[in-house]
Amino acid sequence: GDSVTQMEGPVTLSEEAFLTINCTYTATGYPSLFWYVQYPGEGLQLLLKATKADDKGSNKGFEATYRKETTSFHLEKGSVQVSDSAVYFCAPSGGSYIPTFGRGTSLIVHP
Amino acid sequence: NAGVTQTPKFQVLKTGQSMTLQCAQDMNHNSMYWYRQDPGMGLRLIYYSASEGTTDKGEVPNGYNVSRLNKREFSLRLESAAPSQTSVYFCASTGDLNTEAFFGQGTRLTVV
């Protein structure tokens, strides 16, 4: 079945620092790839997605590129803000169609 | 557009009590899911329903039952609650294959 490996958290950064959260996956077929964000006390919501190799998903300054050759979908942001503090989940959706989530990476941004 | 609605938001149960968590979506999605979220464990799938009238076990089904009442509603039942079921429960739904999942706000359940 599908599986995801995300870097362990928490990731602690100062405001305006550069962010990378690594994600690698295994999936059957040709999956779409998603990043979700969970703010405190809320459910997960879609942050960005990519549906085919070399696609770049982007939203709110975050970006991730679908790398089929390395089965990776790393999340990046050039300058984080305190409001970006949340838990981030990488999720492939492949042949099994059931959304599969990594353990999540907690991001803490200090002023 | 309400999306996915879960009730209740919070619940405290005594060991051995039963309860049903309700979930409804208004996006005409075929597939619905129940996950639990525990610290350090991410989201683990309890049960899912690929379409109306079908349900299947996920990774951690023991102690739970589900009902896909109609296309909109997918409920999760705890027949005899145990402290190990203390968790945050999320309902989610998806439309077509490989599309994004929509989540409810979650139910924080404590079993004492």
mmCIF file with all atom_site columns, N, CA, C and O in Angstrom, chain A residues 97, chain B residues 29-32 48-56 68 70-71 74:
data_model
loop_
_atom_site.group_PDB
_atom_site.id
_atom_site.type_symbol
_atom_site.label_atom_id
_atom_site.label_alt_id
_atom_site.label_comp_id
_atom_site.label_asym_id
_atom_site.label_entity_id
_atom_site.label_seq_id
_atom_site.pdbx_PDB_ins_code
_atom_site.Cartn_x
_atom_site.Cartn_y
_atom_site.Cartn_z
_atom_site.occupancy
_atom_site.B_iso_or_equiv
_atom_site.pdbx_formal_charge
_atom_site.auth_seq_id
_atom_site.auth_comp_id
_atom_site.auth_asym_id
_atom_site.auth_atom_id
_atom_site.pdbx_PDB_model_num
ATOM 1  N N  . TYR A 1 97 ? -6.487  4.876  -3.685 1.00 0.00 ? 97 TYR A N  1
ATOM 2  C CA . TYR A 1 97 ? -7.402  6.021  -3.535 1.00 0.00 ? 97 TYR A CA 1
ATOM 3  C C  . TYR A 1 97 ? -7.640  6.470  -2.117 1.00 0.00 ? 97 TYR A C  1
ATOM 4  O O  . TYR A 1 97 ? -8.187  7.519  -1.878 1.00 0.00 ? 97 TYR A O  1
ATOM 5  N N  . HIS B 2 29 ? -19.849 13.593 -2.333 1.00 0.00 ? 29 HIS B N  1
ATOM 6  C CA . HIS B 2 29 ? -18.688 12.723 -2.461 1.00 0.00 ? 29 HIS B CA 1
ATOM 7  C C  . HIS B 2 29 ? -19.073 11.268 -2.287 1.00 0.00 ? 29 HIS B C  1
ATOM 8  O O  . HIS B 2 29 ? -19.921 10.921 -1.457 1.00 0.00 ? 29 HIS B O  1
ATOM 9  N N  . ASN B 2 30 ? -18.386 10.401 -3.038 1.00 0.00 ? 30 ASN B N  1
ATOM 10 C CA . ASN B 2 30 ? -18.645 8.968  -2.908 1.00 0.00 ? 30 ASN B CA 1
ATOM 11 C C  . ASN B 2 30 ? -17.968 8.362  -1.685 1.00 0.00 ? 30 ASN B C  1
ATOM 12 O O  . ASN B 2 30 ? -18.515 7.503  -1.017 1.00 0.00 ? 30 ASN B O  1
ATOM 13 N N  . SER B 2 31 ? -16.732 8.791  -1.406 1.00 0.00 ? 31 SER B N  1
ATOM 14 C CA . SER B 2 31 ? -15.931 8.113  -0.388 1.00 0.00 ? 31 SER B CA 1
ATOM 15 C C  . SER B 2 31 ? -15.845 8.925  0.893  1.00 0.00 ? 31 SER B C  1
ATOM 16 O O  . SER B 2 31 ? -15.666 10.139 0.869  1.00 0.00 ? 31 SER B O  1
ATOM 17 N N  . MET B 2 32 ? -15.941 8.208  2.008  1.00 0.00 ? 32 MET B N  1
ATOM 18 C CA . MET B 2 32 ? -15.841 8.849  3.321  1.00 0.00 ? 32 MET B CA 1
ATOM 19 C C  . MET B 2 32 ? -14.961 8.006  4.224  1.00 0.00 ? 32 MET B C  1
ATOM 20 O O  . MET B 2 32 ? -14.826 6.791  4.031  1.00 0.00 ? 32 MET B O  1
ATOM 21 N N  . TYR B 2 48 ? -13.378 2.998  6.380  1.00 0.00 ? 48 TYR B N  1
ATOM 22 C CA . TYR B 2 48 ? -13.717 3.851  5.254  1.00 0.00 ? 48 TYR B CA 1
ATOM 23 C C  . TYR B 2 48 ? -14.896 3.253  4.491  1.00 0.00 ? 48 TYR B C  1
ATOM 24 O O  . TYR B 2 48 ? -15.237 2.076  4.658  1.00 0.00 ? 48 TYR B O  1
ATOM 25 N N  . SER B 2 49 ? -15.473 4.106  3.670  1.00 0.00 ? 49 SER B N  1
ATOM 26 C CA . SER B 2 49 ? -16.595 3.703  2.833  1.00 0.00 ? 49 SER B CA 1
ATOM 27 C C  . SER B 2 49 ? -16.344 4.239  1.429  1.00 0.00 ? 49 SER B C  1
ATOM 28 O O  . SER B 2 49 ? -16.357 5.449  1.222  1.00 0.00 ? 49 SER B O  1
ATOM 29 N N  . ALA B 2 50 ? -16.081 3.336  0.499  1.00 0.00 ? 50 ALA B N  1
ATOM 30 C CA . ALA B 2 50 ? -15.767 3.764  -0.864 1.00 0.00 ? 50 ALA B CA 1
ATOM 31 C C  . ALA B 2 50 ? -17.000 4.302  -1.587 1.00 0.00 ? 50 ALA B C  1
ATOM 32 O O  . ALA B 2 50 ? -16.874 5.156  -2.479 1.00 0.00 ? 50 ALA B O  1
ATOM 33 N N  . SER B 2 51 ? -18.145 3.810  -1.206 1.00 0.00 ? 51 SER B N  1
ATOM 34 C CA . SER B 2 51 ? -19.388 4.283  -1.822 1.00 0.00 ? 51 SER B CA 1
ATOM 35 C C  . SER B 2 51 ? -20.542 3.918  -0.910 1.00 0.00 ? 51 SER B C  1
ATOM 36 O O  . SER B 2 51 ? -20.389 3.132  0.035  1.00 0.00 ? 51 SER B O  1
ATOM 37 N N  . GLU B 2 52 ? -21.686 4.487  -1.188 1.00 0.00 ? 52 GLU B N  1
ATOM 38 C CA . GLU B 2 52 ? -22.868 4.209  -0.376 1.00 0.00 ? 52 GLU B CA 1
ATOM 39 C C  . GLU B 2 52 ? -23.131 2.714  -0.370 1.00 0.00 ? 52 GLU B C  1
ATOM 40 O O  . GLU B 2 52 ? -23.114 2.061  -1.404 1.00 0.00 ? 52 GLU B O  1
ATOM 41 N N  . GLY B 2 53 ? -23.320 2.177  0.828  1.00 0.00 ? 53 GLY B N  1
ATOM 42 C CA . GLY B 2 53 ? -23.631 0.764  0.947  1.00 0.00 ? 53 GLY B CA 1
ATOM 43 C C  . GLY B 2 53 ? -22.436 -0.127 1.193  1.00 0.00 ? 53 GLY B C  1
ATOM 44 O O  . GLY B 2 53 ? -22.588 -1.330 1.419  1.00 0.00 ? 53 GLY B O  1
ATOM 45 N N  . THR B 2 54 ? -21.218 0.422  1.172  1.00 0.00 ? 54 THR B N  1
ATOM 46 C CA . THR B 2 54 ? -20.025 -0.388 1.427  1.00 0.00 ? 54 THR B CA 1
ATOM 47 C C  . THR B 2 54 ? -19.190 0.237  2.532  1.00 0.00 ? 54 THR B C  1
ATOM 48 O O  . THR B 2 54 ? -19.089 1.470  2.633  1.00 0.00 ? 54 THR B O  1
ATOM 49 N N  . THR B 2 55 ? -18.597 -0.625 3.364  1.00 0.00 ? 55 THR B N  1
ATOM 50 C CA . THR B 2 55 ? -17.657 -0.162 4.379  1.00 0.00 ? 55 THR B CA 1
ATOM 51 C C  . THR B 2 55 ? -16.528 -1.182 4.479  1.00 0.00 ? 55 THR B C  1
ATOM 52 O O  . THR B 2 55 ? -16.737 -2.378 4.228  1.00 0.00 ? 55 THR B O  1
ATOM 53 N N  . ASP B 2 56 ? -15.336 -0.718 4.849  1.00 0.00 ? 56 ASP B N  1
ATOM 54 C CA . ASP B 2 56 ? -14.183 -1.597 4.981  1.00 0.00 ? 56 ASP B CA 1
ATOM 55 C C  . ASP B 2 56 ? -13.317 -1.142 6.132  1.00 0.00 ? 56 ASP B C  1
ATOM 56 O O  . ASP B 2 56 ? -13.276 0.048  6.475  1.00 0.00 ? 56 ASP B O  1
ATOM 57 N N  . ARG B 2 68 ? -22.703 3.501  6.927  1.00 0.00 ? 68 ARG B N  1
ATOM 58 C CA . ARG B 2 68 ? -22.869 4.493  5.849  1.00 0.00 ? 68 ARG B CA 1
ATOM 59 C C  . ARG B 2 68 ? -24.374 4.580  5.617  1.00 0.00 ? 68 ARG B C  1
ATOM 60 O O  . ARG B 2 68 ? -24.972 3.815  4.878  1.00 0.00 ? 68 ARG B O  1
ATOM 61 N N  . ASN B 2 70 ? -26.348 6.820  4.251  1.00 0.00 ? 70 ASN B N  1
ATOM 62 C CA . ASN B 2 70 ? -26.725 7.239  2.904  1.00 0.00 ? 70 ASN B CA 1
ATOM 63 C C  . ASN B 2 70 ? -25.487 7.888  2.302  1.00 0.00 ? 70 ASN B C  1
ATOM 64 O O  . ASN B 2 70 ? -24.409 7.832  2.914  1.00 0.00 ? 70 ASN B O  1
ATOM 65 N N  . LYS B 2 71 ? -25.595 8.516  1.157  1.00 0.00 ? 71 LYS B N  1
ATOM 66 C CA . LYS B 2 71 ? -24.400 9.067  0.537  1.00 0.00 ? 71 LYS B CA 1
ATOM 67 C C  . LYS B 2 71 ? -23.793 10.185 1.382  1.00 0.00 ? 71 LYS B C  1
ATOM 68 O O  . LYS B 2 71 ? -22.596 10.400 1.394  1.00 0.00 ? 71 LYS B O  1
ATOM 69 N N  . PHE B 2 74 ? -21.927 9.264  7.430  1.00 0.00 ? 74 PHE B N  1
ATOM 70 C CA . PHE B 2 74 ? -21.063 8.127  7.781  1.00 0.00 ? 74 PHE B CA 1
ATOM 71 C C  . PHE B 2 74 ? -20.777 8.236  9.261  1.00 0.00 ? 74 PHE B C  1
ATOM 72 O O  . PHE B 2 74 ? -20.043 9.128  9.690  1.00 0.00 ? 74 PHE B O  1
#
